[in-house]
Amino acid sequence: MTVPTNETLLVVDGHSLAFRAFFALPVDNFSTSSGQATNAVWGFATMLAQVIDAEKPDHLGVAFDVKGGTFRNEMLPQYKGTREAAPEELLTQLPLIQRMLTALGVTYIEKSGFEGDDVIATLATMGDKAGYHTLVLSGDRDAFQLVDDNVTVLYPGHHFKDLKHMTPQSIVDKYKVTPAQYPDLAALRGETADNIPGVPGVGDGFAAKWINQFGSLDGICEHADEIGGKKGESLRANIDQVKLNRKVNALVRDVDLGVDIEDLTFGTVDVAQIDALFKELEFGPRTRSRVLKTFNTGAKVSNTSGAGESTNNEQDKQDSNLDLNLPEPTSITAPEQFDEWVKAHRAEVKVPGEIADFTVSDYGDGSQRHTVCGDAVGHAWTVAAWGDERPGRATAQAVAVATATSAAIVPLPITDTLRAQFARFLKSEHSRTIVHGYKELLHLLGAVDLDMDLPMFDTKLAGYLTQPDFHADSLKQAAEHFLDIHFTETEQPSQGTLDFDDDQVEEDPNEHRLRDLAIIRSLAVTLGPIIDEREQCWLMRAIELPVSRVLHGMEHTGAKVDSVRLVSMRDQFAAEARQAQEMAWEYAGTEINLQSPKQLQKVLFEDMGLKPTKRTKSGSYTTNAAALQDLYVKSVDNERANGFLGALLRHREINKLKQIVQTLIDATNTSDERIHTTFEQTVAATGRLSSVDPNLQNIPNRNAAGREIRGVFVPGEGYEALMSCDYSQVELRIMADLSGDEALIEAFRSGADFHKYVASMVYKLPVDQITGDQRSHVKAMSYGLAYGLSTYGLAQQLKIAPREAEALKNRYFDTFGKVHDYLESLVANAREKGYTETIFGRRRYFPALHSTNRVAREAAERAALNAPIQGSAADIMKIAMIRAEQTLAEAHVKSRIILQIHDELVVEIAPGEGDQVTELVRNAMEHAVDLAVPLDVSCGIGSDWQLAAH
DNA sequence: GCAGCCACGTA
DNA sequence: CGTACGTGGCTGCC
């Protein structure tokens, strides 16, 4: 009677979800003015919407328990005693949830004499038989017995959002028994949540051991006498209870529900009913639109991003299955197998010599960037690895090499012989491989002592180069975005496919590995031609890939910190912050939370009656440092307010430092007392790097107290100093070069105090007559240029009248006319071409330049003005890093780069290498590119990062 | 439980 | 009403 289908059925355990919502959300914050609790209703709606958005089911049914007992209570009187004791505040919400479901057009089912679990089991069984892929959303582990190849249980983790997809494999991995055996295991262990005692002293582990030994619970009962020890005794004493448990936890799969799966549609909301209900519950417009967005299009329309045209879900899914050709797996365990596999598939790999042999020795001025990737990307090896790729603690679970048709998957750990073969393969074939995330791959390979020289193509980098504004944080997301394919099979939570936790429950691991390999190849085939067409292959192969390698080294090495000093700084800051807090409290007269802008607003603008400051985006009054400082100055004759503001400002500053130090403490590896940050290479839209976990690119540097923190970064064992080199005014130098402005070029070539020199040109005065104010005003103007600074902004920053700022700007552009023209041409070109370009061809697209919304358009104009300048500076620094590392390697020194802060490199200096390494790095930075102006690099060396300042 | 705001650190 | 980032704390959600 049924046709095979690719459709998905979602069955929801209504009680389980309501419980979850009720206990997750504070009831105090969710109740109507008349006192009706609404937290479970609201939570139910949002959580269900979340799951629907993620899973996009075609059919949906919700099951509820019915009041009054079931056959189970007759067998086990205390059954679900704990559940019946649900708080009144939750019970009153169940009818509301059901009303909501009706209004949302969602079918819910309850059947007297049965539990929701039985309804779920029945629906899942019906769905299974009819060929649906069935998802069961339930926090009740009894549902695990339903799992099979077509039934997956979505089981909430600690955070609701990370739903575990329980497949047969993940049940086996976690419990060491099959889904069918799970009820046996649960009977032995018991279920405290349902008030069901098991065998005392027996948990999942022993239960699984016995089940595997004797096959089933029946087997265990037969052989109960053979089980020795305390646990055997305990089992025999409770065997009747266990048998009873087993009867009770078996779900009924053939309840007569009187519905067909096909009837369980959704997607049409009775909006009037929802509005009435939400009004009653006092839910706001945000909730309304959130819910309508999901439920009012529901099963019929794919709500993935795209051209905005709705597509049929089913069609999407079928297409995707055709698009992705999975390679055939070969599992490699013995060394010979690997070599044999390589031999058997070598003929499939066709990469022309001129592509494979690509190297770059001179970066020049960016005029010769015409390497092609060709269609070779489709005929290369794919290399991938899976595991925890966090620097400093990487562990790998498997590595693989694949062609289009076949995949050799090597589970880890491996024998030395196999490793040697793999290493030999990588050494000879690296330039004929494609990868996704070379840097992350290096961390994983490094975890098993493998290394790999540059691949020919990286799909992660390629995706970034083609669309730097889009950021996929998993391979799956990249596939959805670039390939427009969506997955019918279940996924593990959206962790990122190449990055899952050790303890996470997994589907059959090779299944997603094959899929990953197929995605990488598919991405390469899609992105390769785009990269070629834009002439960005050189950018990837000469800059991004080599810089990935440098970054891997920096992340792996990490930065040594003085933990003792960190802790004492933390304590010092904590004490000072506490003092400032107490002083603030005394002035305020109440012990408010100084970290709460809301409470501060009340004290400042209501209690103290201070003149309101600028408004924030959301309309409240800002309490930021600039505003507080302003109030502080203006409140000299109001002792209370003045005292409070002073203490508050002090608390802000110290507390921030304390927090930064604490973050560093938390991020320090205990094993090596080093901090291993991750440099994100595909996040910043301009081409810059960013640093996360922790961010080491925003360690304080502007005032003395903050700068102290830099002092905790020290050379590690075997090293004697830190060296820091930074570019002076790179962005301005780039503007001088690209604009061809003779005056600005001359200013840089003169080698004088740059800002003073520029000021003398602007004000037409001799250099020695330039005042401090004139210099700083011109300096601010210079720096503001690259950001698209307005006269208003300039006036505000310099605390001068807008008219004066206007005059300054005019004078400045009179002097540097070509800079003005250049900046205008940047925006004009971007408007015409749709994108900006750096010296080395890195693009960024700006669709908003044509926006009719003035605010959006002008923001895009400023960003378009800035992108090529900031981006070219980023390109130059990347080249400098590659050159610096290369020159250090060639000199056979031990010193190594450990940090990059946009225009600064920090190098850990080995004994006796200070002078030599300083010159090597300086040279690498100064000659990264040839510009019309010199690149000025200043270096310093010291026993910590602070002292390395110059 | 989570998204969004606010504030603030860097270049 | 200056670009580019990341992080931590508080808050609303109702």
Coordinates of C-alpha atoms in Angstrom, one line a residue, chain A residues 205-546:
Chain A
G205 CA 28.3 -1.4 32.5
F206 CA 27.5 -4.6 34.3
A207 CA 24.1 -4.9 32.8
A208 CA 25.7 -4.7 29.3
K209 CA 28.3 -7.2 30.3
W210 CA 25.7 -9.8 31.4
I211 CA 23.5 -9.2 28.3
N212 CA 26.4 -9.8 26.0
Q213 CA 27.5 -12.8 28.0
F214 CA 24.0 -14.5 28.1
G215 CA 22.4 -12.9 25.1
S216 CA 19.3 -11.5 26.8
L217 CA 17.5 -10.9 30.0
D218 CA 16.0 -14.4 29.7
G219 CA 19.4 -15.8 29.4
I220 CA 20.6 -14.0 32.4
C221 CA 17.7 -15.3 34.4
E222 CA 18.4 -18.8 33.4
H223 CA 22.0 -18.4 34.4
A224 CA 21.5 -16.2 37.4
D225 CA 23.1 -18.8 39.7
E226 CA 26.3 -18.7 37.8
I227 CA 27.0 -15.1 38.5
G228 CA 29.2 -14.7 41.4
G229 CA 30.0 -11.8 43.8
K230 CA 27.9 -9.2 45.4
K231 CA 26.3 -8.2 42.2
G232 CA 25.2 -11.7 41.4
E233 CA 23.7 -11.9 44.8
S234 CA 22.0 -8.7 44.3
L235 CA 20.6 -9.8 41.0
R236 CA 19.1 -13.0 42.4
A237 CA 17.5 -11.0 45.2
N238 CA 15.8 -8.6 42.8
I239 CA 15.1 -10.9 39.9
D240 CA 11.4 -10.5 40.1
Q241 CA 11.6 -6.8 40.1
V242 CA 13.7 -6.9 37.0
K243 CA 11.3 -9.2 35.2
L244 CA 8.5 -6.9 36.1
N245 CA 10.5 -3.9 34.9
R246 CA 11.0 -5.6 31.6
K247 CA 7.3 -6.1 31.2
V248 CA 6.6 -2.5 32.1
N249 CA 9.3 -0.9 29.9
A250 CA 8.3 -2.7 26.7
L251 CA 6.5 -0.2 24.6
V252 CA 3.3 -1.1 22.8
R253 CA 3.8 -0.7 19.1
D254 CA 0.3 -1.5 17.8
V255 CA -2.1 0.8 19.6
D256 CA -5.1 1.6 17.5
L257 CA -4.7 5.3 17.0
G258 CA -7.1 5.9 14.2
V259 CA -4.8 8.0 12.2
D260 CA -2.5 7.6 9.2
I261 CA 0.9 9.1 9.0
E262 CA -0.2 10.9 5.9
D263 CA -2.7 12.8 8.0
L264 CA 0.0 14.1 10.3
T265 CA 0.7 17.2 8.2
F266 CA 1.4 20.7 9.4
G267 CA 2.3 24.0 7.8
T268 CA -1.0 25.8 8.1
V269 CA -1.4 27.9 11.2
D270 CA -4.8 29.2 12.4
V271 CA -3.3 32.7 12.9
A272 CA -6.4 34.1 14.5
Q273 CA -6.4 31.3 17.1
I274 CA -2.7 31.8 17.7
D275 CA -3.2 35.5 18.2
A276 CA -6.0 34.9 20.6
L277 CA -4.0 32.4 22.6
F278 CA -0.8 34.4 22.6
K279 CA -2.7 37.5 23.8
E280 CA -4.1 35.5 26.6
L281 CA -0.6 34.2 27.5
E282 CA 0.9 37.6 26.9
F283 CA 3.4 36.4 24.4
G284 CA 5.0 39.2 22.4
P285 CA 5.4 39.8 18.7
R286 CA 8.8 38.2 18.6
T287 CA 7.5 34.9 19.8
R288 CA 4.6 35.2 17.4
S289 CA 6.8 35.7 14.3
R290 CA 9.3 33.1 15.5
V291 CA 6.6 30.5 15.7
L292 CA 4.8 31.5 12.5
K293 CA 8.0 31.4 10.6
T294 CA 8.5 27.8 11.3
F295 CA 5.0 26.5 11.5
N296 CA 3.3 28.5 8.8
T297 CA 5.5 27.1 6.1
G298 CA 6.3 23.9 7.8
A299 CA 6.5 20.8 5.7
K300 CA 5.8 22.2 2.4
V301 CA 8.5 24.6 1.8
S302 CA 12.2 24.2 2.2
N303 CA 13.3 27.1 4.3
T304 CA 17.0 27.0 3.5
S305 CA 18.5 30.2 2.3
G306 CA 18.9 30.8 -1.3
A307 CA 17.2 32.7 -4.1
G308 CA 14.1 33.1 -2.0
E309 CA 12.1 30.9 -4.3
S310 CA 10.6 28.1 -2.4
T311 CA 11.6 24.7 -3.5
N312 CA 10.1 21.3 -2.9
N313 CA 11.8 19.6 -0.1
E314 CA 11.6 16.1 -1.5
Q315 CA 13.1 17.2 -4.8
D316 CA 16.0 18.9 -2.9
K317 CA 16.8 15.7 -1.1
Q318 CA 16.7 13.5 -4.1
D319 CA 18.9 15.8 -6.0
S320 CA 21.4 15.9 -3.2
N321 CA 21.7 12.2 -3.1
L322 CA 22.4 12.2 -6.8
D323 CA 25.0 15.0 -6.5
L324 CA 27.1 13.4 -3.9
N325 CA 28.9 10.3 -5.1
L326 CA 30.3 8.5 -2.0
P327 CA 33.6 6.7 -2.5
E328 CA 33.7 3.0 -1.7
P329 CA 35.3 2.5 1.6
T330 CA 38.4 0.3 2.2
S331 CA 39.4 0.0 5.8
I332 CA 43.1 -0.1 6.3
T333 CA 44.5 -2.0 9.1
A334 CA 47.6 -3.8 7.8
P335 CA 50.4 -1.8 6.1
E336 CA 50.4 -3.8 2.9
Q337 CA 46.8 -2.9 2.4
F338 CA 47.6 0.8 2.2
D339 CA 50.3 0.5 -0.4
E340 CA 48.1 -1.9 -2.4
W341 CA 45.3 0.6 -2.3
V342 CA 47.5 3.4 -3.4
K343 CA 48.8 1.3 -6.3
A344 CA 45.4 0.3 -7.3
H345 CA 44.1 3.8 -7.5
R346 CA 47.1 5.8 -8.6
A347 CA 45.9 5.9 -12.2
E348 CA 42.8 7.9 -11.1
V349 CA 45.0 10.8 -10.0
K350 CA 45.9 13.2 -12.9
V351 CA 47.5 16.4 -11.9
P352 CA 49.7 18.1 -14.6
G353 CA 53.3 18.6 -13.6
E354 CA 53.2 22.4 -13.8
I355 CA 50.4 22.4 -11.2
A356 CA 51.9 19.9 -8.9
D357 CA 55.4 21.5 -9.1
F358 CA 54.1 25.0 -8.2
T359 CA 56.4 26.8 -5.8
V360 CA 57.0 30.5 -5.2
S361 CA 60.4 32.0 -4.4
D362 CA 59.6 35.7 -4.9
Y363 CA 56.5 37.5 -4.0
G364 CA 57.4 40.7 -6.0
D365 CA 54.7 43.3 -6.2
G366 CA 51.7 41.1 -6.9
S367 CA 51.8 41.7 -10.7
Q368 CA 52.4 38.0 -11.5
R369 CA 49.7 36.0 -10.0
H370 CA 48.4 33.8 -12.7
T371 CA 48.7 30.2 -11.5
V372 CA 45.8 28.0 -12.3
C373 CA 44.4 25.1 -10.4
G374 CA 42.8 23.8 -13.5
D375 CA 40.3 20.9 -13.5
A376 CA 43.0 18.9 -11.7
V377 CA 41.1 19.4 -8.4
G378 CA 38.6 16.8 -9.6
H379 CA 41.4 14.3 -10.2
A380 CA 43.5 14.6 -7.1
W381 CA 43.7 12.6 -3.9
T382 CA 41.5 13.8 -1.1
V383 CA 43.2 13.8 2.3
A384 CA 41.2 14.2 5.5
A385 CA 41.4 13.4 9.2
W386 CA 38.9 13.4 12.0
G387 CA 39.3 14.1 15.7
D388 CA 39.8 16.9 18.1
E389 CA 41.8 19.6 16.3
R390 CA 42.4 22.0 19.2
P391 CA 46.0 23.1 19.2
G392 CA 48.0 21.7 22.0
R393 CA 45.5 18.9 22.7
A394 CA 44.8 17.5 19.3
T395 CA 43.9 13.8 19.0
A396 CA 43.0 12.0 15.8
Q397 CA 40.6 9.1 15.4
A398 CA 41.1 8.4 11.7
V399 CA 42.8 9.6 8.6
A400 CA 41.9 8.9 5.1
V401 CA 42.9 9.2 1.5
A402 CA 40.4 9.0 -1.3
T403 CA 39.9 9.2 -5.0
A404 CA 36.6 9.9 -6.6
T405 CA 35.7 6.2 -6.4
S406 CA 37.5 4.8 -3.4
A407 CA 38.5 5.7 0.1
A408 CA 41.2 4.2 2.2
I409 CA 40.2 4.9 5.8
V410 CA 42.8 4.3 8.4
P411 CA 41.5 4.1 12.0
L412 CA 44.0 5.3 14.6
P413 CA 46.2 4.6 16.3
I414 CA 48.4 2.9 13.7
T415 CA 51.5 0.8 13.7
D416 CA 54.9 2.4 13.0
T417 CA 55.1 0.6 9.7
L418 CA 51.8 1.9 8.5
R419 CA 52.6 5.3 9.7
A420 CA 55.8 5.2 7.7
Q421 CA 53.9 4.2 4.6
F422 CA 51.4 6.9 5.1
A423 CA 54.2 9.4 5.7
R424 CA 55.9 8.3 2.4
F425 CA 52.6 8.7 0.6
L426 CA 52.1 12.3 1.9
K427 CA 55.7 13.2 1.1
S428 CA 55.4 12.2 -2.5
E429 CA 51.8 13.1 -3.2
H430 CA 51.0 16.2 -1.1
S431 CA 51.0 18.5 -4.2
R432 CA 48.4 16.3 -5.8
T433 CA 46.0 16.4 -2.9
I434 CA 42.9 18.5 -2.0
V435 CA 42.0 19.0 1.6
H436 CA 39.5 21.0 3.6
G437 CA 41.3 23.0 6.2
Y438 CA 45.0 22.4 5.8
K439 CA 45.9 23.9 9.2
E440 CA 43.4 21.8 11.1
L441 CA 44.6 18.7 9.1
L442 CA 48.1 19.4 10.2
H443 CA 47.0 19.4 13.9
L444 CA 45.3 16.1 13.5
L445 CA 48.1 14.5 11.5
G446 CA 50.6 15.9 14.1
A447 CA 48.7 14.1 16.8
V448 CA 49.9 10.8 15.3
D449 CA 53.3 12.3 14.4
L450 CA 52.6 12.8 10.7
D451 CA 53.3 15.9 8.7
M452 CA 52.2 16.9 5.2
D453 CA 53.7 19.5 2.9
L454 CA 51.5 21.9 1.0
P455 CA 48.5 20.4 -0.8
M456 CA 47.4 21.8 -4.1
F457 CA 44.0 23.0 -3.1
D458 CA 42.1 23.7 0.2
T459 CA 38.3 23.9 -0.1
K460 CA 38.0 25.8 3.2
L461 CA 40.4 28.4 2.0
A462 CA 38.8 28.4 -1.4
G463 CA 35.4 29.0 0.0
Y464 CA 36.8 31.9 2.1
L465 CA 38.5 33.5 -0.9
T466 CA 35.4 33.3 -3.1
Q467 CA 33.0 34.6 -0.3
P468 CA 34.9 36.1 2.6
D469 CA 31.7 37.3 4.1
F470 CA 30.3 33.9 4.5
H471 CA 31.5 31.7 7.2
A472 CA 30.6 28.0 7.4
D473 CA 31.7 26.4 10.6
S474 CA 31.3 22.9 9.4
L475 CA 31.9 21.0 6.3
K476 CA 28.2 20.2 6.1
Q477 CA 27.3 23.9 6.2
A478 CA 29.8 24.5 3.5
A479 CA 28.1 21.9 1.4
E480 CA 24.7 23.4 2.0
H481 CA 26.0 26.8 1.1
F482 CA 28.2 26.2 -1.9
L483 CA 26.7 23.0 -3.3
D484 CA 23.1 23.7 -2.3
I485 CA 22.7 20.1 -1.0
H486 CA 20.8 19.0 2.1
F487 CA 21.1 15.8 3.9
T488 CA 18.4 13.2 4.3
E489 CA 20.4 11.0 6.6
T490 CA 20.6 12.0 10.3
E491 CA 23.5 14.1 11.5
Q492 CA 25.2 14.5 14.7
P493 CA 24.7 17.8 16.3
S494 CA 26.0 20.8 14.4
Q495 CA 29.4 20.6 16.0
G496 CA 31.3 20.7 12.8
T497 CA 32.0 17.5 11.0
L498 CA 35.7 17.5 11.3
D499 CA 35.5 18.4 14.9
F500 CA 33.5 16.3 17.4
D501 CA 34.0 15.6 21.0
D502 CA 35.3 12.4 22.2
D503 CA 32.4 11.6 24.3
Q504 CA 29.8 12.5 21.8
V505 CA 27.6 9.8 20.6
E506 CA 28.3 9.0 17.0
E507 CA 26.6 7.4 14.1
D508 CA 28.6 4.9 12.2
P509 CA 31.8 7.0 11.9
N510 CA 32.8 5.8 8.5
E511 CA 29.4 6.9 7.1
H512 CA 30.0 10.5 7.8
R513 CA 33.7 10.2 6.8
L514 CA 32.8 9.0 3.4
R515 CA 30.3 11.8 3.1
D516 CA 33.0 14.3 4.2
L517 CA 35.4 13.0 1.6
A518 CA 32.7 13.3 -1.1
I519 CA 31.8 16.8 0.0
I520 CA 35.5 17.9 -0.2
R521 CA 35.8 16.6 -3.7
S522 CA 32.6 18.2 -4.7
L523 CA 33.5 21.5 -3.2
A524 CA 36.8 21.5 -5.0
V525 CA 35.2 20.8 -8.3
T526 CA 32.8 23.6 -7.7
L527 CA 35.2 26.2 -6.3
G528 CA 38.3 25.4 -8.4
P529 CA 36.9 27.0 -11.6
I530 CA 35.7 30.1 -9.6
I531 CA 39.1 30.5 -8.1
D532 CA 40.7 30.1 -11.5
E533 CA 38.4 32.5 -13.2
R534 CA 39.1 35.2 -10.6
E535 CA 42.9 34.5 -10.8
Q536 CA 43.0 33.7 -7.1
C537 CA 44.8 30.4 -7.3
W538 CA 48.1 32.1 -6.7
L539 CA 46.6 33.8 -3.7
M540 CA 45.7 30.4 -2.2
R541 CA 48.8 28.6 -3.1
A542 CA 51.4 31.3 -2.6
I543 CA 49.8 33.0 0.4
E544 CA 47.0 31.2 2.2
L545 CA 48.3 27.7 2.1
P546 CA 51.8 28.5 3.2

